[in-house]
PDB file of C-alpha atoms and ligand atoms in Angstrom:
ATOM      1  CA  MET A 115      82.846  16.783  59.409  1.00 86.00           C
ATOM      2  CA  THR A 116      85.238  19.713  57.311  1.00 92.00           C
ATOM      3  CA  ALA A 117      83.314  22.273  55.331  1.00 94.00           C
ATOM      4  CA  ALA A 118      85.025  20.477  52.339  1.00 96.00           C
ATOM      5  CA  ASP A 119      83.600  17.272  53.314  1.00 95.00           C
ATOM      6  CA  LEU A 120      80.062  18.957  54.094  1.00 94.00           C
ATOM      7  CA  LEU A 121      80.429  20.449  50.594  1.00 96.00           C
ATOM      8  CA  LYS A 122      81.561  17.230  48.530  1.00 96.00           C
ATOM      9  CA  LYS A 123      78.464  14.890  50.923  1.00 95.00           C
ATOM     10  CA  ASN A 124      75.917  17.548  49.252  1.00 95.00           C
ATOM     11  CA  ASN A 125      77.394  17.398  45.711  1.00 95.00           C
ATOM     12  CA  LEU A 126      78.250  21.033  45.571  1.00 96.00           C
ATOM     13  CA  LYS A 127      81.603  22.329  44.021  1.00 96.00           C
ATOM     14  CA  VAL A 128      84.160  23.132  46.820  1.00 96.00           C
ATOM     15  CA  THR A 129      85.202  26.664  45.754  1.00 95.00           C
ATOM     16  CA  LYS A 130      87.222  28.963  47.902  1.00 94.00           C
ATOM     17  CA  SER A 131      84.551  31.121  48.795  1.00 94.00           C
ATOM     18  CA  ARG A 132      82.181  28.532  49.585  1.00 96.00           C
ATOM     19  CA  LEU A 133      84.660  27.083  52.207  1.00 96.00           C
ATOM     20  CA  LEU A 134      85.334  30.598  53.542  1.00 95.00           C
ATOM     21  CA  ILE A 135      81.564  30.730  54.210  1.00 96.00           C
ATOM     22  CA  LEU A 136      80.804  27.669  55.624  1.00 96.00           C
ATOM     23  CA  LYS A 137      83.822  27.597  57.744  1.00 95.00           C
ATOM     24  CA  THR A 138      82.600  31.052  59.257  1.00 95.00           C
ATOM     25  CA  VAL A 139      79.390  29.457  59.549  1.00 94.00           C
ATOM     26  CA  MET A 140      80.368  26.442  61.542  1.00 94.00           C
ATOM     27  CA  ASP A 141      82.633  28.890  63.876  1.00 92.00           C
ATOM     28  CA  PHE A 142      79.283  30.612  65.042  1.00 90.00           C
ATOM     29  CA  ARG A 143      78.081  27.337  66.938  1.00 85.00           C
ATOM     30  CA  LYS A 144      74.615  29.285  67.066  1.00 88.00           C
ATOM     31  CA  PRO A 145      71.954  30.747  64.963  1.00 93.00           C
ATOM     32  CA  PHE A 146      73.232  34.034  62.800  1.00 94.00           C
ATOM     33  CA  THR A 147      71.625  36.216  60.101  1.00 94.00           C
ATOM     34  CA  VAL A 148      73.343  37.071  57.548  1.00 95.00           C
ATOM     35  CA  PRO A 149      73.886  40.708  58.297  1.00 94.00           C
ATOM     36  CA  GLU A 150      75.897  38.963  61.215  1.00 93.00           C
ATOM     37  CA  LEU A 151      77.906  36.792  58.839  1.00 95.00           C
ATOM     38  CA  LEU A 152      78.459  39.739  56.751  1.00 95.00           C
ATOM     39  CA  SER A 153      80.316  41.830  60.042  1.00 95.00           C
ATOM     40  CA  ILE A 154      82.778  39.049  60.243  1.00 94.00           C
ATOM     41  CA  GLU A 155      86.249  39.915  59.076  1.00 91.00           C
ATOM     42  CA  ASN A 156      87.025  36.410  57.396  1.00 88.00           C
ATOM     43  CA  VAL A 157      84.450  36.982  55.060  1.00 90.00           C
ATOM     44  CA  GLN A 158      84.981  40.331  54.242  1.00 89.00           C
ATOM     45  CA  GLY A 159      86.783  39.770  50.951  1.00 91.00           C
ATOM     46  CA  VAL A 160      84.099  37.794  49.649  1.00 93.00           C
ATOM     47  CA  ASP A 161      80.909  39.544  47.090  1.00 95.00           C
ATOM     48  CA  PRO A 162      77.655  40.284  49.733  1.00 94.00           C
ATOM     49  CA  VAL A 163      76.074  39.028  46.531  1.00 96.00           C
ATOM     50  CA  THR A 164      78.184  35.610  46.320  1.00 96.00           C
ATOM     51  CA  ILE A 165      77.536  34.982  50.318  1.00 96.00           C
ATOM     52  CA  TYR A 166      73.417  35.644  50.083  1.00 96.00           C
ATOM     53  CA  ARG A 167      73.447  33.292  46.958  1.00 97.00           C
ATOM     54  CA  ASN A 168      75.494  30.591  49.027  1.00 97.00           C
ATOM     55  CA  ILE A 169      73.776  30.811  52.100  1.00 97.00           C
ATOM     56  CA  SER A 170      70.296  30.556  50.340  1.00 96.00           C
ATOM     57  CA  LEU A 171      72.346  27.045  48.105  1.00 97.00           C
ATOM     58  CA  PHE A 172      73.513  25.777  51.554  1.00 97.00           C
ATOM     59  CA  THR A 173      69.572  25.980  52.824  1.00 96.00           C
ATOM     60  CA  THR A 174      68.313  24.221  49.710  1.00 96.00           C
ATOM     61  CA  SER A 175      71.174  21.371  50.398  1.00 95.00           C
ATOM     62  CA  LYS A 176      69.807  21.150  53.573  1.00 93.00           C
ATOM     63  CA  ILE A 177      73.523  22.178  55.186  1.00 95.00           C
ATOM     64  CA  LEU A 178      71.928  25.198  57.268  1.00 96.00           C
ATOM     65  CA  LYS A 179      68.426  25.558  58.028  1.00 93.00           C
ATOM     66  CA  GLU A 180      66.011  28.176  58.332  1.00 92.00           C
ATOM     67  CA  LEU A 181      64.680  29.500  61.592  1.00 90.00           C
ATOM     68  CA  SER A 182      62.354  32.020  62.205  1.00 84.00           C
ATOM     69  CA  LEU A 183      62.931  34.102  65.750  1.00 85.00           C
ATOM     70  CA  ARG A 184      60.831  36.701  65.186  1.00 81.00           C
ATOM     71  CA  THR A 185      63.315  39.388  65.045  1.00 78.00           C
ATOM     72  CA  GLY A 186      62.695  40.708  61.375  1.00 83.00           C
ATOM     73  CA  VAL A 187      65.328  38.747  59.858  1.00 87.00           C
ATOM     74  CA  ILE A 188      66.070  35.061  59.141  1.00 92.00           C
ATOM     75  CA  HIS A 189      68.320  33.086  61.294  1.00 94.00           C
ATOM     76  CA  TYR A 190      70.511  30.136  60.169  1.00 96.00           C
ATOM     77  CA  GLU A 191      72.059  27.091  61.736  1.00 94.00           C
ATOM     78  CA  LEU A 192      73.692  24.136  60.618  1.00 93.00           C
ATOM     79  CA  ASP A 193      70.872  21.487  59.974  1.00 92.00           C
ATOM     80  CA  THR A 194      72.163  18.396  62.017  1.00 86.00           C
ATOM     81  CA  GLY A 195      68.621  17.178  62.159  1.00 84.00           C
ATOM     82  CA  HIS A 196      66.603  17.169  64.994  1.00 85.00           C
ATOM     83  CA  THR A 197      68.780  18.003  67.753  1.00 85.00           C
ATOM     84  CA  HIS A 198      67.195  21.285  69.649  1.00 92.00           C
ATOM     85  CA  HIS A 199      64.789  24.174  69.817  1.00 94.00           C
ATOM     86  CA  HIS A 200      65.617  27.345  71.252  1.00 94.00           C
ATOM     87  CA  ILE A 201      64.078  29.788  73.737  1.00 95.00           C
ATOM     88  CA  VAL A 202      64.572  33.473  72.564  1.00 94.00           C
ATOM     89  CA  CYS A 203      64.455  36.739  74.903  1.00 94.00           C
ATOM     90  CA  ASN A 204      61.776  39.138  73.328  1.00 91.00           C
ATOM     91  CA  THR A 205      63.904  42.246  74.437  1.00 91.00           C
ATOM     92  CA  CYS A 206      67.607  41.624  73.908  1.00 91.00           C
ATOM     93  CA  GLY A 207      67.472  38.421  71.485  1.00 88.00           C
ATOM     94  CA  TYR A 208      69.273  36.349  74.077  1.00 90.00           C
ATOM     95  CA  LEU A 209      69.214  32.930  72.835  1.00 91.00           C
ATOM     96  CA  GLU A 210      69.279  29.439  74.438  1.00 93.00           C
ATOM     97  CA  PRO A 211      68.862  25.894  72.999  1.00 93.00           C
ATOM     98  CA  ILE A 212      66.203  23.687  74.633  1.00 94.00           C
ATOM     99  CA  PHE A 213      66.417  20.085  74.526  1.00 93.00           C
ATOM    100  CA  THR A 214      63.102  19.123  75.373  1.00 92.00           C
ATOM    101  CA  CYS A 215      60.352  18.433  72.473  1.00 94.00           C
ATOM    102  CA  GLU A 216      56.990  16.905  72.731  1.00 93.00           C
ATOM    103  CA  ALA A 217      56.299  17.129  68.858  1.00 93.00           C
ATOM    104  CA  GLN A 218      55.476  13.349  68.839  1.00 92.00           C
ATOM    105  CA  SER A 219      52.857  13.124  71.261  1.00 94.00           C
ATOM    106  CA  ILE A 220      51.521  16.663  70.075  1.00 95.00           C
ATOM    107  CA  SER A 221      51.647  15.318  66.569  1.00 95.00           C
ATOM    108  CA  GLU A 222      49.745  12.146  67.565  1.00 96.00           C
ATOM    109  CA  LYS A 223      46.803  14.169  69.299  1.00 96.00           C
ATOM    110  CA  VAL A 224      46.797  16.427  65.985  1.00 96.00           C
ATOM    111  CA  LEU A 225      46.442  13.629  63.594  1.00 97.00           C
ATOM    112  CA  ARG A 226      43.711  12.310  65.755  1.00 96.00           C
ATOM    113  CA  GLU A 227      41.818  15.470  65.254  1.00 97.00           C
ATOM    114  CA  SER A 228      42.462  16.421  62.031  1.00 97.00           C
ATOM    115  CA  LYS A 229      40.429  15.462  59.067  1.00 96.00           C
ATOM    116  CA  HIS A 230      42.728  16.109  56.225  1.00 97.00           C
ATOM    117  CA  PHE A 231      45.857  14.660  57.588  1.00 97.00           C
ATOM    118  CA  ILE A 232      46.999  11.470  57.857  1.00 96.00           C
ATOM    119  CA  SER A 233      50.659  12.425  58.799  1.00 96.00           C
ATOM    120  CA  ILE A 234      53.159  14.917  59.964  1.00 94.00           C
ATOM    121  CA  ASN A 235      57.095  14.686  59.404  1.00 90.00           C
ATOM    122  CA  LYS A 236      58.466  18.033  59.807  1.00 87.00           C
ATOM    123  CA  HIS A 237      58.050  20.740  63.086  1.00 90.00           C
ATOM    124  CA  SER A 238      59.181  23.940  63.791  1.00 86.00           C
ATOM    125  CA  PHE A 239      59.024  25.407  67.733  1.00 87.00           C
ATOM    126  CA  GLU A 240      60.884  28.226  69.023  1.00 90.00           C
ATOM    127  CA  LEU A 241      59.849  29.718  72.645  1.00 93.00           C
ATOM    128  CA  PHE A 242      59.927  33.468  73.533  1.00 94.00           C
ATOM    129  CA  GLY A 243      60.397  34.942  76.859  1.00 95.00           C
ATOM    130  CA  LEU A 244      62.265  37.466  79.176  1.00 96.00           C
ATOM    131  CA  CYS A 245      65.827  36.787  80.089  1.00 96.00           C
ATOM    132  CA  MET A 246      67.296  36.721  83.684  1.00 96.00           C
ATOM    133  CA  ASN A 247      69.678  39.823  82.602  1.00 96.00           C
ATOM    134  CA  CYS A 248      66.848  41.801  80.849  1.00 96.00           C
ATOM    135  CA  TYR A 249      65.026  40.900  83.927  1.00 96.00           C
ATOM    136  CA  GLU A 250      67.552  42.136  86.128  1.00 95.00           C
ATOM    137  CA  ASN A 251      67.631  45.332  84.227  1.00 91.00           C
ATOM    138  CA  LYS A 252      64.486  46.206  84.472  1.00 82.00           C
ATOM    139  CA  LYS A 253      64.527  46.548  88.537  1.00 77.00           C
TER     140      LYS A 253
HETATM  141 ZN1   ZN B 533      67.220  39.543  77.271  1.00 54.65          ZN
HETATM  142 ZN1   ZN B 534      70.399  25.836  67.916  1.00 54.65          ZN
HETATM  143 ZN1   ZN B 535      61.311  19.386  67.963  1.00 54.65          ZN
END
């Protein structure tokens, strides 16, 4: 799907700056932060306020999803449904997608245990650890 299609599908007006922001975001192919986005040359002609506003709009429209990777800033990535989670290096922030998810079986156990919930419809799951690079550098 192109950036323009994605905007139209979500009933958002196609504007030049939205296209530019969305295209840049689609090129990342991994979670990014707004400061990272602002440092990309392509979008440097766009007012940062416009960028912040559109990132939040894209998040509400579920084009992007927010990830809390505990780095002190919010990461975003394209919301393509539930496809993967991440493992993040505590030391350097290196990040790898992981495709294992036990949410279904955990949810069933949790619901059996819970006295107040009848369903679980969303989860967020990130793992943190030490990457091979940082491990080698420490030796
Ligand atoms: Zn690392
Ligand atoms: Zn990801
Ligand atoms: Zn999952």
